[in-house]
Amino acid sequence: MKIQTLTDQLRNDLYGTLVCEHCEHSQKFVGYDDANWHNNVLPAIKCSTCLRDRSGEIKGVYGEMCHDPKICAGKGYCPRDPSCCE
């Protein structure tokens, strides 16, 4: 995710919209304006649509989006796609 627009800033608190580099989905965010947030937290934020972080990886979401976790067993993740729960 990357910052698309900043709507407000109060001291170090940021408010705005993020956009996904992979699917172009946008979502609101609240963040903190310091080096740690920009270098570590922001790149790790996952898109709520495609579940990818800035690097494109899908990990750590096992069973969150799947109606039948047995389908995703052993993969370690559950991507949100139409064939996931067929």
PDB file of C-alpha atoms in Angstrom:
ATOM      1  CA  MET A   1       0.000   0.000   0.000  1.00  0.00           C
ATOM      2  CA  LYS A   2       1.125   3.526  -0.642  1.00  0.00           C
ATOM      3  CA  ILE A   3      -0.294   6.879   0.398  1.00  0.00           C
ATOM      4  CA  GLN A   4      -2.706   8.253  -2.184  1.00  0.00           C
ATOM      5  CA  THR A   5      -3.966  11.331  -0.329  1.00  0.00           C
ATOM      6  CA  LEU A   6      -3.528  12.902   3.087  1.00  0.00           C
ATOM      7  CA  THR A   7      -6.793  14.351   4.338  1.00  0.00           C
ATOM      8  CA  ASP A   8      -5.601  15.584   7.726  1.00  0.00           C
ATOM      9  CA  GLN A   9      -2.600  15.694  10.019  1.00  0.00           C
ATOM     10  CA  LEU A  10      -2.685  16.456  13.733  1.00  0.00           C
ATOM     11  CA  ARG A  11       0.847  16.643  15.122  1.00  0.00           C
ATOM     12  CA  ASN A  12       2.273  13.242  14.104  1.00  0.00           C
ATOM     13  CA  ASP A  13      -1.067  11.530  13.418  1.00  0.00           C
ATOM     14  CA  LEU A  14      -1.857  11.066   9.722  1.00  0.00           C
ATOM     15  CA  TYR A  15      -5.301  10.525   8.182  1.00  0.00           C
ATOM     16  CA  GLY A  16      -5.852   9.715   4.548  1.00  0.00           C
ATOM     17  CA  THR A  17      -6.277   7.148   1.816  1.00  0.00           C
ATOM     18  CA  LEU A  18      -3.967   4.312   0.807  1.00  0.00           C
ATOM     19  CA  VAL A  19      -3.945   2.688  -2.632  1.00  0.00           C
ATOM     20  CA  CYS A  20      -2.807  -0.857  -3.424  1.00  0.00           C
ATOM     21  CA  GLU A  21       0.043  -1.198  -5.932  1.00  0.00           C
ATOM     22  CA  HIS A  22      -1.365  -4.526  -7.157  1.00  0.00           C
ATOM     23  CA  CYS A  23      -5.145  -4.094  -7.564  1.00  0.00           C
ATOM     24  CA  GLU A  24      -5.561  -0.279  -7.266  1.00  0.00           C
ATOM     25  CA  HIS A  25      -8.053  -0.666  -4.387  1.00  0.00           C
ATOM     26  CA  SER A  26      -8.119   2.316  -2.015  1.00  0.00           C
ATOM     27  CA  GLN A  27      -8.878   2.316   1.703  1.00  0.00           C
ATOM     28  CA  LYS A  28      -8.787   4.835   4.542  1.00  0.00           C
ATOM     29  CA  PHE A  29      -5.969   4.776   7.076  1.00  0.00           C
ATOM     30  CA  VAL A  30      -4.728   6.347  10.273  1.00  0.00           C
ATOM     31  CA  GLY A  31      -0.967   6.398  10.673  1.00  0.00           C
ATOM     32  CA  TYR A  32       1.926   8.012  12.475  1.00  0.00           C
ATOM     33  CA  ASP A  33       4.406  10.338  10.813  1.00  0.00           C
ATOM     34  CA  ASP A  34       7.769   8.884  11.825  1.00  0.00           C
ATOM     35  CA  ALA A  35      10.512   6.839  10.149  1.00  0.00           C
ATOM     36  CA  ASN A  36       9.398   3.519  11.679  1.00  0.00           C
ATOM     37  CA  TRP A  37       5.846   3.887  10.378  1.00  0.00           C
ATOM     38  CA  HIS A  38       6.952   4.873   6.868  1.00  0.00           C
ATOM     39  CA  ASN A  39       9.747   2.255   6.602  1.00  0.00           C
ATOM     40  CA  ASN A  40       8.249  -0.747   8.440  1.00  0.00           C
ATOM     41  CA  VAL A  41       4.528  -0.404   9.127  1.00  0.00           C
ATOM     42  CA  LEU A  42       3.286   1.104   5.846  1.00  0.00           C
ATOM     43  CA  PRO A  43       4.973  -1.508   3.578  1.00  0.00           C
ATOM     44  CA  ALA A  44       3.479  -4.301   5.708  1.00  0.00           C
ATOM     45  CA  ILE A  45      -0.141  -3.068   5.524  1.00  0.00           C
ATOM     46  CA  LYS A  46      -2.224  -5.592   3.593  1.00  0.00           C
ATOM     47  CA  CYS A  47      -4.827  -4.622   1.029  1.00  0.00           C
ATOM     48  CA  SER A  48      -8.329  -5.553   2.175  1.00  0.00           C
ATOM     49  CA  THR A  49      -9.192  -6.751  -1.354  1.00  0.00           C
ATOM     50  CA  CYS A  50      -6.222  -8.752  -2.665  1.00  0.00           C
ATOM     51  CA  LEU A  51      -4.541  -9.368   0.737  1.00  0.00           C
ATOM     52  CA  ARG A  52      -1.078  -8.437  -0.586  1.00  0.00           C
ATOM     53  CA  ASP A  53       1.460  -6.204   1.106  1.00  0.00           C
ATOM     54  CA  ARG A  54       3.817  -3.875  -0.784  1.00  0.00           C
ATOM     55  CA  SER A  55       6.144  -6.748  -1.731  1.00  0.00           C
ATOM     56  CA  GLY A  56       3.224  -8.711  -3.196  1.00  0.00           C
ATOM     57  CA  GLU A  57       3.364 -11.465  -0.594  1.00  0.00           C
ATOM     58  CA  ILE A  58       0.269 -13.068   0.879  1.00  0.00           C
ATOM     59  CA  LYS A  59       1.105 -14.549   4.262  1.00  0.00           C
ATOM     60  CA  GLY A  60      -0.271 -14.754   7.748  1.00  0.00           C
ATOM     61  CA  VAL A  61      -3.934 -14.740   6.707  1.00  0.00           C
ATOM     62  CA  TYR A  62      -4.673 -18.478   6.963  1.00  0.00           C
ATOM     63  CA  GLY A  63      -8.406 -19.086   7.131  1.00  0.00           C
ATOM     64  CA  GLU A  64      -9.415 -15.432   7.312  1.00  0.00           C
ATOM     65  CA  MET A  65     -11.198 -15.223   3.955  1.00  0.00           C
ATOM     66  CA  CYS A  66     -12.050 -18.849   3.232  1.00  0.00           C
ATOM     67  CA  HIS A  67     -15.416 -20.444   3.962  1.00  0.00           C
ATOM     68  CA  ASP A  68     -13.765 -23.871   4.161  1.00  0.00           C
ATOM     69  CA  PRO A  69     -10.280 -23.756   5.805  1.00  0.00           C
ATOM     70  CA  LYS A  70      -9.613 -27.377   4.721  1.00  0.00           C
ATOM     71  CA  ILE A  71      -9.133 -26.129   1.151  1.00  0.00           C
ATOM     72  CA  CYS A  72      -6.216 -23.950   2.231  1.00  0.00           C
ATOM     73  CA  ALA A  73      -4.688 -26.392   4.736  1.00  0.00           C
ATOM     74  CA  GLY A  74      -0.947 -26.725   4.296  1.00  0.00           C
ATOM     75  CA  LYS A  75      -0.613 -23.586   2.187  1.00  0.00           C
ATOM     76  CA  GLY A  76      -0.246 -21.229   5.149  1.00  0.00           C
ATOM     77  CA  TYR A  77      -2.455 -18.609   3.515  1.00  0.00           C
ATOM     78  CA  CYS A  78      -5.890 -18.221   2.005  1.00  0.00           C
ATOM     79  CA  PRO A  79      -6.025 -15.864  -0.983  1.00  0.00           C
ATOM     80  CA  ARG A  80      -9.396 -14.321  -1.740  1.00  0.00           C
ATOM     81  CA  ASP A  81     -10.328 -15.593  -5.175  1.00  0.00           C
ATOM     82  CA  PRO A  82     -13.530 -17.034  -6.684  1.00  0.00           C
ATOM     83  CA  SER A  83     -12.215 -20.602  -6.849  1.00  0.00           C
ATOM     84  CA  CYS A  84     -11.090 -20.666  -3.220  1.00  0.00           C
ATOM     85  CA  CYS A  85     -14.288 -22.106  -1.801  1.00  0.00           C
ATOM     86  CA  GLU A  86     -15.753 -23.995  -4.759  1.00  0.00           C
TER      87      GLU A  86
END
